[in-house]
Amino acid sequence: MTTLDTLITRLPPGRVISDPAVTASYAGDQTHLTPGVPLAVVAPRDTAEVVAAVRWAAEHRVPVVPRGGGTGLAGGAVATDGCLVLSLARMNRIRELSPADGLAVVEPGVINADLDRAAREHGLMYAPDPSSYESCTIGGNLATNAGGLRCVKYGVTREAALGLEVVLADGRIVRTGGRTVKGVTGYDLTGLFVGSEGTLGVITEATLRLRPAPAAPATVLATFPGPRQAAAAAAAIVADGLRPSLLELLDRATLQAIDDWKGIDLDPGTGAMLIAQSDDGPATAMADRCEQSGADLVAVSSDPAEAAALLDLRRLAHPAAERLGACLVEDVCVPRSRLAEMFHRIETAARTHNATILTVAHAGDGNLHPFFVFDRGEPEPPPHVWAAADEVFTAALELGGTLTGEHGVGLLKRRWLDQELDEVSLDLHHRIKQALDPKGLLNPTKAL
Ligand SMILES: Cc1cc2nc3c(=O)[nH]c(=O)nc-3n(C[C@H](O)[C@H](O)[C@H](O)COP(=O)(O)OP(=O)(O)OC[C@H]3O[C@@H](n4cnc5c(N)ncnc54)[C@H](O)[C@@H]3O)c2cc1C
């Protein structure tokens, strides 16, 4: 009997996959990183099966890499050699949806958009909406503390997480938080697990806050000579308390890539585009701020079809960038008042290092996604791309920002971690990891 056979006997038939041709398809994520070769993939159907797999891994000292939809952009779900990939994708039931309490209880493999659709049937919505919403899972969203387009008004995943069930590294199950909107008994363990990138426990159930579904939004589309004016408009909209439900910025390079692909009749003078929405009143005040900040063109619409088309355009940014080559997608976040400056620093980094960078931003959150494009033939980003990325990270930190607003550290951002976290903070991180996972088996080498 091989070691793996001892796992197979502990689980129902079909749960353990060891065919290398199949396990390879569970090994990577949406980064360029080359994954290791997993020992096997386990696809549990319930918490008891997760416990069985994690206990087996602890006994045999096999690393465990939790995995949701594999849409991550930081390498968090990338397999390491000899690991057990724990795919939570088949634990995808919505166990309860309670309009009375404004919450849903879900398994980790539920697809983000499926939960939102189910909530809408009750006049509710699940607010956090990463652009990958049709393929990412709630477990992955919790583990990365994912953001999205609506987060400028409704908050990131942490704000939606009321309680969790988590399988710890030794196979014990812990329940955190609960069904109440308030609750301060004990430390905030829910907050600790949210954003822990699979390094502290495996999330097997979540109780999530739902919100009343808002009215159809009014939308503003504004174009500007450059991203700095668009960023200034975004900062003014937020600073003036206009409460946009969406505020997205696309730079010229991104618009050009979309235009080359889809033909959107891009004006040669357009240097940036801002898309703003309001779901609790007219959008005229936001349109005014765009004009005052130097917009060339401002259009307001209350047509839901036009709003949906503009969001589709925004969601084309990532695939349009990928048509140009392989992409290193970054995720810096700065105080909103420094957004214009951050765009300037990205432009400077691109020029200095002769790098191709396309940038979109969740402008209302000060969260920018520079896509560093490089030759698909290269196994990893070439030195000039890393040099440009380094300059962008340094700039973000100098402006009072952070390395990652919503994608997580994963494997990609570890090299900059000690520039943001001081010695004491890093020590605390390692102690927490040690306390919860003393054998270091949960997603080793990630996030820290
Ligand atoms: C086109 C595109 C657009 C995107 N847009 C956004 C965006 O707007 N906002 C945003 O925040 N992100 C965005 N992302 C990134 C990605 O979709 C998010 O990080 C998402 O939350 C990952 O979910 P997933 O289910 O795919 O997780 P995976 O990629 O499978 O895993 C991500 C991390 O979570 C851990 N994990 C997964 N499930 C569990 C679990 N049950 N328990 C413990 N740990 C777990 C993994 O180990 C890994 O560290 C985008 C990605 C793409 C490809």
CSV table of N, CA, C and O and ligand atoms in Angstrom, one decimal, residues 29-30 65-73 76-77 88 108 129-132 135-141 143-149 197-198 201-204 314 318-319 362 369 406-407 443, ligand 1:
chain,number,residue,atom,x,y,z
A,29,ASP,N,-2.5,29.0,-11.3
A,29,ASP,CA,-3.6,30.0,-11.2
A,29,ASP,C,-3.5,31.0,-12.4
A,29,ASP,O,-2.9,30.6,-13.4
A,30,GLN,N,-3.9,32.2,-12.2
A,30,GLN,CA,-3.8,33.1,-13.4
A,30,GLN,C,-2.5,33.9,-13.5
A,30,GLN,O,-2.5,34.9,-14.2
A,65,VAL,N,-2.3,22.7,-0.2
A,65,VAL,CA,-2.6,23.9,-0.9
A,65,VAL,C,-4.1,24.1,-1.2
A,65,VAL,O,-4.6,23.4,-2.1
A,66,PRO,N,-4.8,24.9,-0.4
A,66,PRO,CA,-6.2,25.0,-0.6
A,66,PRO,C,-6.4,25.8,-1.9
A,66,PRO,O,-5.7,26.6,-2.3
A,67,ARG,N,-7.6,25.4,-2.6
A,67,ARG,CA,-7.8,26.0,-3.9
A,67,ARG,C,-9.3,26.2,-4.2
A,67,ARG,O,-10.1,25.3,-3.8
A,68,GLY,N,-9.6,27.3,-4.7
A,68,GLY,CA,-11.0,27.6,-5.1
A,68,GLY,C,-11.2,27.5,-6.6
A,68,GLY,O,-11.1,26.5,-7.2
A,69,GLY,N,-11.4,28.7,-7.2
A,69,GLY,CA,-11.5,28.8,-8.6
A,69,GLY,C,-10.2,28.9,-9.4
A,69,GLY,O,-10.3,28.8,-10.7
A,70,GLY,N,-9.1,29.1,-8.7
A,70,GLY,CA,-7.8,29.2,-9.4
A,70,GLY,C,-7.7,30.5,-10.2
A,70,GLY,O,-6.9,30.5,-11.2
A,71,THR,N,-8.5,31.5,-9.8
A,71,THR,CA,-8.4,32.8,-10.6
A,71,THR,C,-7.4,33.8,-10.0
A,71,THR,O,-7.3,34.9,-10.4
A,72,GLY,N,-6.7,33.3,-8.9
A,72,GLY,CA,-5.8,34.2,-8.2
A,72,GLY,C,-4.8,34.9,-9.0
A,72,GLY,O,-4.3,34.3,-10.0
A,73,LEU,N,-4.3,36.1,-8.7
A,73,LEU,CA,-3.3,36.8,-9.4
A,73,LEU,C,-2.0,37.0,-8.6
A,73,LEU,O,-1.2,37.8,-9.0
A,76,GLY,N,-1.2,32.4,-5.0
A,76,GLY,CA,-1.6,31.8,-3.7
A,76,GLY,C,-2.0,30.3,-3.9
A,76,GLY,O,-1.7,29.5,-3.0
A,77,ALA,N,-2.6,30.0,-4.9
A,77,ALA,CA,-3.1,28.6,-5.1
A,77,ALA,C,-2.2,27.7,-6.0
A,77,ALA,O,-2.5,26.6,-6.4
A,88,LEU,N,-11.7,23.0,-3.2
A,88,LEU,CA,-13.0,23.2,-2.5
A,88,LEU,C,-14.1,23.4,-3.5
A,88,LEU,O,-15.3,23.6,-3.1
A,108,PRO,N,-17.6,26.9,0.7
A,108,PRO,CA,-16.6,27.7,0.1
A,108,PRO,C,-16.5,27.7,-1.4
A,108,PRO,O,-16.0,28.6,-2.0
A,129,ASP,N,-17.7,42.1,-5.5
A,129,ASP,CA,-17.9,41.6,-6.9
A,129,ASP,C,-16.5,41.7,-7.7
A,129,ASP,O,-16.4,42.6,-8.6
A,130,PRO,N,-15.6,40.9,-7.4
A,130,PRO,CA,-14.3,40.9,-8.2
A,130,PRO,C,-14.7,40.7,-9.7
A,130,PRO,O,-15.7,40.1,-10.0
A,131,SER,N,-13.9,41.3,-10.5
A,131,SER,CA,-14.2,41.2,-12.0
A,131,SER,C,-14.2,39.7,-12.4
A,131,SER,O,-14.8,39.4,-13.5
A,132,SER,N,-13.6,38.8,-11.7
A,132,SER,CA,-13.7,37.4,-12.0
A,132,SER,C,-14.9,36.7,-11.4
A,132,SER,O,-14.9,35.5,-11.2
A,135,SER,N,-16.2,33.2,-12.1
A,135,SER,CA,-15.4,32.0,-11.9
A,135,SER,C,-14.7,31.9,-10.6
A,135,SER,O,-14.2,30.8,-10.2
A,136,CYS,N,-14.6,32.9,-9.8
A,136,CYS,CA,-13.9,32.8,-8.5
A,136,CYS,C,-14.9,32.3,-7.4
A,136,CYS,O,-16.2,32.5,-7.6
A,137,THR,N,-14.4,31.8,-6.4
A,137,THR,CA,-15.3,31.2,-5.3
A,137,THR,C,-15.3,32.1,-4.1
A,137,THR,O,-14.4,32.8,-3.8
A,138,ILE,N,-16.3,31.8,-3.3
A,138,ILE,CA,-16.4,32.6,-2.0
A,138,ILE,C,-15.2,32.2,-1.1
A,138,ILE,O,-14.7,33.1,-0.4
A,139,GLY,N,-14.8,31.0,-1.1
A,139,GLY,CA,-13.6,30.6,-0.3
A,139,GLY,C,-12.4,31.4,-0.7
A,139,GLY,O,-11.6,31.9,0.2
A,140,GLY,N,-12.1,31.4,-2.0
A,140,GLY,CA,-11.0,32.2,-2.5
A,140,GLY,C,-11.1,33.7,-2.2
A,140,GLY,O,-10.2,34.4,-1.8
A,141,ASN,N,-12.4,34.2,-2.3
A,141,ASN,CA,-12.6,35.6,-2.0
A,141,ASN,C,-12.3,35.9,-0.6
A,141,ASN,O,-11.7,36.9,-0.2
A,143,ALA,N,-10.3,34.1,1.4
A,143,ALA,CA,-8.9,33.9,1.7
A,143,ALA,C,-8.0,35.0,1.2
A,143,ALA,O,-6.9,35.3,1.7
A,144,THR,N,-8.5,35.8,0.2
A,144,THR,CA,-7.7,36.9,-0.4
A,144,THR,C,-8.3,38.3,0.1
A,144,THR,O,-7.8,39.3,-0.3
A,145,ASN,N,-9.4,38.2,0.8
A,145,ASN,CA,-10.2,39.4,1.2
A,145,ASN,C,-10.4,40.3,-0.1
A,145,ASN,O,-10.0,41.4,-0.2
A,146,ALA,N,-11.0,39.6,-1.1
A,146,ALA,CA,-11.2,40.2,-2.4
A,146,ALA,C,-12.0,41.5,-2.4
A,146,ALA,O,-12.9,41.7,-1.6
A,147,GLY,N,-11.7,42.3,-3.3
A,147,GLY,CA,-12.5,43.5,-3.6
A,147,GLY,C,-13.3,43.4,-4.8
A,147,GLY,O,-13.7,42.3,-5.2
A,148,GLY,N,-13.5,44.5,-5.5
A,148,GLY,CA,-14.3,44.5,-6.7
A,148,GLY,C,-14.8,45.9,-7.1
A,148,GLY,O,-14.4,46.9,-6.5
A,149,LEU,N,-15.7,45.9,-8.0
A,149,LEU,CA,-16.2,47.2,-8.5
A,149,LEU,C,-17.1,48.0,-7.5
A,149,LEU,O,-17.1,49.2,-7.4
A,197,GLU,N,-5.0,33.8,3.1
A,197,GLU,CA,-4.4,33.1,1.9
A,197,GLU,C,-4.2,31.6,2.1
A,197,GLU,O,-3.2,31.1,1.6
A,198,GLY,N,-5.1,31.0,2.8
A,198,GLY,CA,-4.9,29.6,3.0
A,198,GLY,C,-3.8,29.1,3.8
A,198,GLY,O,-3.4,27.9,3.9
A,201,GLY,N,-5.7,28.1,7.8
A,201,GLY,CA,-6.8,27.2,8.0
A,201,GLY,C,-7.6,27.1,6.7
A,201,GLY,O,-7.3,27.9,5.7
A,202,VAL,N,-8.4,26.0,6.6
A,202,VAL,CA,-9.2,25.9,5.3
A,202,VAL,C,-10.6,26.3,5.6
A,202,VAL,O,-11.3,25.7,6.5
A,203,ILE,N,-11.1,27.2,4.9
A,203,ILE,CA,-12.5,27.7,5.2
A,203,ILE,C,-13.5,26.8,4.6
A,203,ILE,O,-13.4,26.5,3.3
A,204,THR,N,-14.4,26.2,5.4
A,204,THR,CA,-15.3,25.2,4.9
A,204,THR,C,-16.8,25.7,4.9
A,204,THR,O,-17.7,25.0,4.3
A,314,ARG,N,-15.2,47.8,-19.0
A,314,ARG,CA,-14.2,47.8,-18.0
A,314,ARG,C,-13.6,46.4,-17.7
A,314,ARG,O,-12.4,46.2,-17.5
A,318,HIS,N,-8.6,43.3,-18.6
A,318,HIS,CA,-7.6,42.2,-18.3
A,318,HIS,C,-7.4,41.3,-19.5
A,318,HIS,O,-6.3,41.2,-20.0
A,319,PRO,N,-8.5,40.8,-20.2
A,319,PRO,CA,-8.2,40.0,-21.4
A,319,PRO,C,-7.6,40.8,-22.5
A,319,PRO,O,-6.8,40.3,-23.3
A,362,HIS,N,-9.5,50.8,-9.5
A,362,HIS,CA,-10.7,51.0,-8.7
A,362,HIS,C,-10.5,52.4,-8.1
A,362,HIS,O,-10.0,52.5,-6.9
A,369,HIS,N,-4.3,48.7,-10.8
A,369,HIS,CA,-3.8,47.5,-11.3
A,369,HIS,C,-2.9,47.8,-12.6
A,369,HIS,O,-3.4,47.8,-13.7
A,406,GLU,N,-6.0,44.0,-2.9
A,406,GLU,CA,-7.0,43.0,-2.9
A,406,GLU,C,-6.6,41.6,-3.4
A,406,GLU,O,-7.3,40.7,-3.2
A,407,HIS,N,-5.5,41.5,-4.1
A,407,HIS,CA,-5.1,40.2,-4.6
A,407,HIS,C,-4.3,39.3,-3.7
A,407,HIS,O,-4.3,38.1,-3.8
A,443,ASN,N,-0.4,25.7,3.0
A,443,ASN,CA,0.1,26.6,1.9
A,443,ASN,C,1.5,27.2,2.2
A,443,ASN,O,1.7,28.4,2.2
B,1,LIG,C1,-9.9,38.5,-14.9
B,1,LIG,C2,-9.7,38.6,-13.5
B,1,LIG,C3,-10.2,39.7,-12.8
B,1,LIG,C4,-10.0,39.8,-11.4
B,1,LIG,N1,-10.6,40.8,-10.7
B,1,LIG,C5,-10.5,40.9,-9.4
B,1,LIG,C6,-11.1,42.0,-8.7
B,1,LIG,O1,-11.8,42.9,-9.2
B,1,LIG,N2,-10.9,42.0,-7.3
B,1,LIG,C7,-10.2,41.1,-6.6
B,1,LIG,O2,-10.0,41.2,-5.4
B,1,LIG,N3,-9.6,40.1,-7.3
B,1,LIG,C8,-9.7,40.0,-8.6
B,1,LIG,N4,-9.1,38.9,-9.3
B,1,LIG,C9,-8.3,38.0,-8.6
B,1,LIG,C10,-9.0,36.7,-8.1
B,1,LIG,O3,-10.2,36.5,-8.9
B,1,LIG,C11,-9.4,36.9,-6.6
B,1,LIG,O4,-8.2,36.9,-5.8
B,1,LIG,C12,-10.3,35.7,-6.1
B,1,LIG,O5,-10.7,36.1,-4.7
B,1,LIG,C13,-9.7,34.4,-6.1
B,1,LIG,O6,-10.7,33.4,-5.8
B,1,LIG,P1,-10.5,31.9,-6.3
B,1,LIG,O7,-11.7,31.1,-5.9
B,1,LIG,O8,-10.2,31.8,-7.7
B,1,LIG,O9,-9.3,31.5,-5.4
B,1,LIG,P2,-7.9,30.7,-5.8
B,1,LIG,O10,-7.2,31.5,-6.9
B,1,LIG,O11,-8.2,29.3,-6.0
B,1,LIG,O12,-7.1,30.9,-4.4
B,1,LIG,C14,-6.7,32.1,-4.0
B,1,LIG,C15,-6.1,32.0,-2.6
B,1,LIG,O13,-7.1,31.6,-1.7
B,1,LIG,C16,-6.8,30.4,-1.0
B,1,LIG,N5,-8.0,29.6,-0.8
B,1,LIG,C17,-9.0,29.3,-1.8
B,1,LIG,N6,-10.0,28.7,-1.2
B,1,LIG,C18,-9.8,28.6,0.1
B,1,LIG,C19,-10.5,28.1,1.2
B,1,LIG,N7,-11.7,27.5,1.1
B,1,LIG,N8,-9.9,28.1,2.4
B,1,LIG,C20,-8.7,28.7,2.6
B,1,LIG,N9,-8.0,29.2,1.6
B,1,LIG,C21,-8.5,29.2,0.4
B,1,LIG,C22,-5.8,29.7,-1.9
B,1,LIG,O14,-4.9,28.9,-1.2
B,1,LIG,C23,-5.0,31.0,-2.4
B,1,LIG,O15,-4.1,31.4,-1.5
B,1,LIG,C24,-9.3,38.8,-10.7
B,1,LIG,C25,-8.7,37.7,-11.4
B,1,LIG,C26,-8.9,37.6,-12.8
B,1,LIG,C27,-8.3,36.5,-13.5
